[in-house]
């Protein structure tokens, strides 16, 4: 194999090795920080931080006693670790963080977009994706929480902001409706509190589906609005109406 081929092969394998090393640490972290707890391996996630590859981010859902396949509650252990050694640098434990019953947690995702909330301190996100189990009465969405590193702890600055949500009803063939809301974040100017203003854009859509001449036809009505989230009293002010509960 020539030199160029070797370099290409190494570049293709590097992400695989990095991911394997990341996941290999998961059970060790649980055994050390939360001995005796059971890791929910279907939802656990970790990722090397693109903004600082020396650091690895992880979300470890810990099952509570009495959980079943249909319902239960997981605590969350969220941590930042050294990418090479696996040594934990900062962490946060959130009891009763996610609950599932008719609405399931389908996935947890680490969001490493450029959340530069204040100079010299970039946040990372945790997105929790939910989905309903009924096809006739659909329901689902995604929450976003943002965290910054403060010494050896993590500081939650955005708590379960609903960045997408949707619900609707259908007769199983066509006729029905669906309401959805999607929110995006832009980083605004630095406020007097030292944190950037979060500039929110929201789009809400009401879709009505009807059978017309043998075809299922959708009619959308959309509304858009913008608003700001400001940092106050240690975190961004996310109202109950904007939170995923």
Tab-separated table of C-alpha atoms in Angstrom:
chain	number	residue	atom	x	y	z
A	1	UNK	CA	0.000	0.000	0.000
A	2	UNK	CA	1.431	3.399	-0.970
A	3	UNK	CA	1.810	6.343	1.397
A	4	UNK	CA	-1.329	8.158	0.174
A	5	UNK	CA	-3.415	5.009	0.598
A	6	UNK	CA	-2.076	4.527	4.144
A	7	UNK	CA	-2.961	8.115	5.064
A	8	UNK	CA	-6.456	7.701	3.618
A	9	UNK	CA	-6.997	4.432	5.491
A	10	UNK	CA	-5.837	6.000	8.754
A	11	UNK	CA	-8.149	8.993	8.300
A	12	UNK	CA	-11.113	6.702	7.677
A	13	UNK	CA	-10.382	4.563	10.718
A	14	UNK	CA	-9.619	7.430	13.131
A	15	UNK	CA	-13.270	8.291	13.900
A	16	UNK	CA	-14.020	4.597	14.481
A	17	UNK	CA	-11.168	4.263	16.985
A	18	UNK	CA	-12.186	7.502	18.716
A	19	UNK	CA	-15.792	6.330	19.023
A	20	UNK	CA	-14.754	2.907	20.333
A	21	UNK	CA	-12.537	4.488	22.991
A	22	UNK	CA	-15.368	6.809	23.977
A	23	UNK	CA	-17.953	4.065	24.408
A	24	UNK	CA	-15.467	1.812	26.179
A	25	UNK	CA	-15.264	4.352	29.009
A	26	UNK	CA	-19.010	4.428	29.642
A	27	UNK	CA	-19.342	1.489	32.019
A	28	UNK	CA	-16.145	2.515	33.826
A	29	UNK	CA	-17.617	5.968	34.479
A	30	UNK	CA	-20.833	4.437	35.826
A	31	UNK	CA	-18.992	1.946	38.061
A	32	UNK	CA	-16.787	4.678	39.490
A	33	UNK	CA	-19.266	7.535	39.872
A	34	UNK	CA	-22.524	5.633	40.406
A	35	UNK	CA	-21.669	2.108	41.620
A	36	UNK	CA	-24.494	-0.377	41.443
A	37	UNK	CA	-26.513	1.613	38.916
A	38	UNK	CA	-27.608	0.190	35.556
A	39	UNK	CA	-26.650	2.095	32.410
A	40	UNK	CA	-29.398	2.459	29.827
A	41	UNK	CA	-27.167	1.479	26.922
A	42	UNK	CA	-29.859	2.106	24.298
A	43	UNK	CA	-29.815	5.841	25.062
A	44	UNK	CA	-26.262	6.459	26.362
A	45	UNK	CA	-24.163	8.640	24.092
A	46	UNK	CA	-20.670	10.126	24.029
A	47	UNK	CA	-18.733	12.264	21.567
A	48	UNK	CA	-15.367	13.931	21.188
A	49	UNK	CA	-15.917	17.685	21.358
A	50	UNK	CA	-15.047	19.209	17.946
A	51	UNK	CA	-14.370	22.588	19.591
A	52	UNK	CA	-11.773	20.931	21.849
A	53	UNK	CA	-10.843	17.356	20.781
A	54	UNK	CA	-8.922	16.873	24.046
A	55	UNK	CA	-12.326	16.672	25.736
A	56	UNK	CA	-15.072	14.081	25.391
A	57	UNK	CA	-18.721	14.696	26.258
A	58	UNK	CA	-21.037	11.987	27.562
A	59	UNK	CA	-24.637	11.536	28.652
A	60	UNK	CA	-25.241	8.436	30.756
A	61	UNK	CA	-28.909	7.569	31.443
A	62	UNK	CA	-29.184	5.563	34.670
A	63	UNK	CA	-32.241	3.367	35.066
A	64	UNK	CA	-34.298	3.669	38.220
A	65	UNK	CA	-35.588	0.594	40.046
A	66	UNK	CA	-38.995	-0.519	38.842
A	67	UNK	CA	-38.512	0.568	35.226
A	68	UNK	CA	-40.215	-1.610	32.633
A	69	UNK	CA	-40.116	-1.727	28.854
A	70	UNK	CA	-43.228	0.455	28.715
A	71	UNK	CA	-42.636	3.061	31.398
A	72	UNK	CA	-40.073	4.360	33.834
A	73	UNK	CA	-37.684	7.137	34.752
A	74	UNK	CA	-33.965	7.600	34.110
A	75	UNK	CA	-31.545	9.826	35.956
A	76	UNK	CA	-28.873	11.502	33.828
A	77	UNK	CA	-25.147	11.712	34.510
A	78	UNK	CA	-23.633	14.311	32.203
A	79	UNK	CA	-19.875	14.627	32.110
A	80	UNK	CA	-16.821	16.025	30.381
A	81	UNK	CA	-13.736	13.796	30.362
A	82	UNK	CA	-10.186	13.734	29.063
A	83	UNK	CA	-10.345	12.108	25.625
A	84	UNK	CA	-7.161	10.089	26.131
A	85	UNK	CA	-7.320	8.896	29.718
A	86	UNK	CA	-11.049	9.018	30.323
A	87	UNK	CA	-10.499	10.988	33.541
A	88	UNK	CA	-13.615	12.966	34.438
A	89	UNK	CA	-13.014	16.723	34.452
A	90	UNK	CA	-16.493	18.064	35.177
A	91	UNK	CA	-19.882	16.460	35.755
A	92	UNK	CA	-23.489	17.000	36.716
A	93	UNK	CA	-26.055	14.546	38.071
A	94	UNK	CA	-29.723	15.138	37.230
A	95	UNK	CA	-32.206	12.885	39.089
A	96	UNK	CA	-35.562	12.080	37.441
A	97	UNK	CA	-34.345	13.762	34.257
A	98	UNK	CA	-36.375	11.816	31.697
A	99	UNK	CA	-39.648	9.946	32.091
A	100	UNK	CA	-41.242	7.676	29.526
A	101	UNK	CA	-44.643	6.026	29.240
A	102	UNK	CA	-46.970	6.521	26.260
A	103	UNK	CA	-44.398	9.032	25.015
A	104	UNK	CA	-41.049	7.317	24.558
A	105	UNK	CA	-37.535	8.743	24.600
A	106	UNK	CA	-36.388	7.637	21.165
A	107	UNK	CA	-32.835	9.033	21.313
A	108	UNK	CA	-30.423	11.331	23.131
A	109	UNK	CA	-28.037	13.441	21.071
A	110	UNK	CA	-25.041	15.609	21.939
A	111	UNK	CA	-25.288	18.976	20.198
A	112	UNK	CA	-21.893	20.591	19.588
A	113	UNK	CA	-23.003	23.567	17.517
A	114	UNK	CA	-21.238	26.879	18.154
A	115	UNK	CA	-22.969	27.955	21.359
A	116	UNK	CA	-20.492	30.717	22.311
A	117	UNK	CA	-22.556	32.081	25.182
A	118	UNK	CA	-19.783	34.172	26.686
A	119	UNK	CA	-16.160	34.949	25.768
A	120	UNK	CA	-13.871	32.005	26.468
A	121	UNK	CA	-16.649	29.605	27.466
A	122	UNK	CA	-18.532	27.625	24.854
A	123	UNK	CA	-21.588	25.606	25.832
A	124	UNK	CA	-22.642	22.218	24.512
A	125	UNK	CA	-26.141	20.859	24.161
A	126	UNK	CA	-28.082	17.720	25.010
A	127	UNK	CA	-31.093	17.013	22.827
A	128	UNK	CA	-33.696	14.490	23.978
A	129	UNK	CA	-36.002	13.184	21.255
A	130	UNK	CA	-39.501	11.999	22.174
A	131	UNK	CA	-42.061	10.069	20.141
A	132	UNK	CA	-45.582	8.818	20.837
A	133	UNK	CA	-46.694	5.227	20.408
A	134	UNK	CA	-50.068	5.957	18.753
A	135	UNK	CA	-50.300	6.341	14.983
A	136	UNK	CA	-53.821	7.775	15.121
A	137	UNK	CA	-52.881	10.383	17.744
A	138	UNK	CA	-49.313	11.325	16.914
A	139	UNK	CA	-47.181	13.212	19.408
A	140	UNK	CA	-43.480	13.969	19.673
A	141	UNK	CA	-40.721	16.523	19.822
A	142	UNK	CA	-37.244	17.447	20.980
A	143	UNK	CA	-35.913	19.287	24.022
A	144	UNK	CA	-32.576	21.096	24.193
A	145	UNK	CA	-30.553	21.800	27.334
A	146	UNK	CA	-27.281	23.752	27.268
A	147	UNK	CA	-24.353	23.340	29.657
A	148	UNK	CA	-21.157	25.261	30.371
A	149	UNK	CA	-18.074	24.046	32.246
A	150	UNK	CA	-17.576	25.859	35.542
A	151	UNK	CA	-14.489	24.449	37.256
A	152	UNK	CA	-15.188	20.785	38.054
A	153	UNK	CA	-18.929	21.049	37.604
A	154	UNK	CA	-21.301	21.640	34.740
A	155	UNK	CA	-23.703	24.554	34.852
A	156	UNK	CA	-27.067	24.080	33.164
A	157	UNK	CA	-27.888	27.379	31.521
A	158	UNK	CA	-30.842	26.308	29.338
A	159	UNK	CA	-33.321	23.815	30.768
A	160	UNK	CA	-35.354	21.591	28.389
A	161	UNK	CA	-36.192	24.199	25.782
A	162	UNK	CA	-38.721	22.673	23.353
A	163	UNK	CA	-37.017	23.169	19.997
A	164	UNK	CA	-39.612	21.063	18.212
A	165	UNK	CA	-43.019	19.672	19.093
A	166	UNK	CA	-45.937	18.242	17.219
A	167	UNK	CA	-49.272	16.549	17.759
A	168	UNK	CA	-52.267	15.589	15.698
A	169	UNK	CA	-55.087	13.190	14.936
A	170	UNK	CA	-55.974	11.170	11.873
A	171	UNK	CA	-58.612	8.638	10.862
A	172	UNK	CA	-55.836	6.288	9.748
A	173	UNK	CA	-56.304	6.965	6.058
A	174	UNK	CA	-56.054	10.706	5.432
A	175	UNK	CA	-58.475	13.007	7.195
A	176	UNK	CA	-56.975	14.731	10.199
A	177	UNK	CA	-54.766	17.544	11.389
A	178	UNK	CA	-51.253	18.109	12.697
A	179	UNK	CA	-49.838	21.051	14.661
A	180	UNK	CA	-46.085	21.547	14.795
A	181	UNK	CA	-43.695	24.120	16.225
A	182	UNK	CA	-39.987	24.462	15.460
A	183	UNK	CA	-37.549	26.856	17.129
A	184	UNK	CA	-34.007	27.805	16.135
A	185	UNK	CA	-31.335	29.696	18.077
A	186	UNK	CA	-28.971	32.431	16.948
A	187	UNK	CA	-26.336	33.884	19.258
A	188	UNK	CA	-26.946	37.580	19.894
A	189	UNK	CA	-24.893	40.310	21.594
A	190	UNK	CA	-23.404	39.985	25.064
A	191	UNK	CA	-25.774	41.260	27.743
A	192	UNK	CA	-24.978	43.083	30.966
A	193	UNK	CA	-24.904	39.686	32.703
A	194	UNK	CA	-21.902	38.690	30.562
A	195	UNK	CA	-23.811	36.101	28.531
A	196	UNK	CA	-25.065	36.398	24.982
A	197	UNK	CA	-28.726	37.014	24.274
A	198	UNK	CA	-30.319	33.998	22.573
A	199	UNK	CA	-32.264	35.152	19.511
A	200	UNK	CA	-35.133	32.725	18.958
A	201	UNK	CA	-37.017	32.161	15.714
A	202	UNK	CA	-40.258	30.183	15.915
A	203	UNK	CA	-42.419	28.681	13.180
A	204	UNK	CA	-45.811	27.158	13.998
A	205	UNK	CA	-47.715	25.214	11.345
A	206	UNK	CA	-51.262	23.887	11.339
A	207	UNK	CA	-51.795	21.211	8.683
A	208	UNK	CA	-55.224	19.918	7.697
A	209	UNK	CA	-55.403	16.748	5.602
A	210	UNK	CA	-58.468	15.818	3.567
A	211	UNK	CA	-59.311	13.305	0.874
A	212	UNK	CA	-60.107	15.200	-2.335
A	213	UNK	CA	-61.028	13.286	-5.515
A	214	UNK	CA	-59.291	10.190	-4.216
A	215	UNK	CA	-56.096	12.002	-3.230
A	216	UNK	CA	-54.907	13.013	0.216
A	217	UNK	CA	-54.362	16.784	0.143
A	218	UNK	CA	-52.557	18.798	2.846
A	219	UNK	CA	-53.248	22.473	3.516
A	220	UNK	CA	-50.737	24.357	5.678
A	221	UNK	CA	-51.197	27.550	7.643
A	222	UNK	CA	-48.011	28.920	9.222
A	223	UNK	CA	-47.089	31.689	11.623
A	224	UNK	CA	-43.646	33.007	12.521
A	225	UNK	CA	-42.408	35.041	15.460
A	226	UNK	CA	-39.135	36.042	17.076
A	227	UNK	CA	-38.205	36.628	20.689
A	228	UNK	CA	-35.167	36.758	22.979
A	229	UNK	CA	-34.045	34.564	25.842
A	230	UNK	CA	-32.030	36.526	28.393
A	231	UNK	CA	-29.607	35.251	31.009
A	232	UNK	CA	-30.755	36.127	34.503
A	233	UNK	CA	-30.299	34.648	37.987
A	234	UNK	CA	-27.820	32.027	36.802
A	235	UNK	CA	-29.566	30.714	33.699
A	236	UNK	CA	-31.597	31.653	30.656
A	237	UNK	CA	-35.218	32.412	31.450
A	238	UNK	CA	-37.167	29.621	29.718
A	239	UNK	CA	-40.844	29.877	30.563
A	240	UNK	CA	-42.980	26.798	31.255
A	241	UNK	CA	-44.725	27.362	27.931
A	242	UNK	CA	-41.384	26.919	26.134
A	243	UNK	CA	-40.220	23.895	28.125
A	244	UNK	CA	-40.643	20.257	27.294
A	245	UNK	CA	-42.368	18.638	30.282
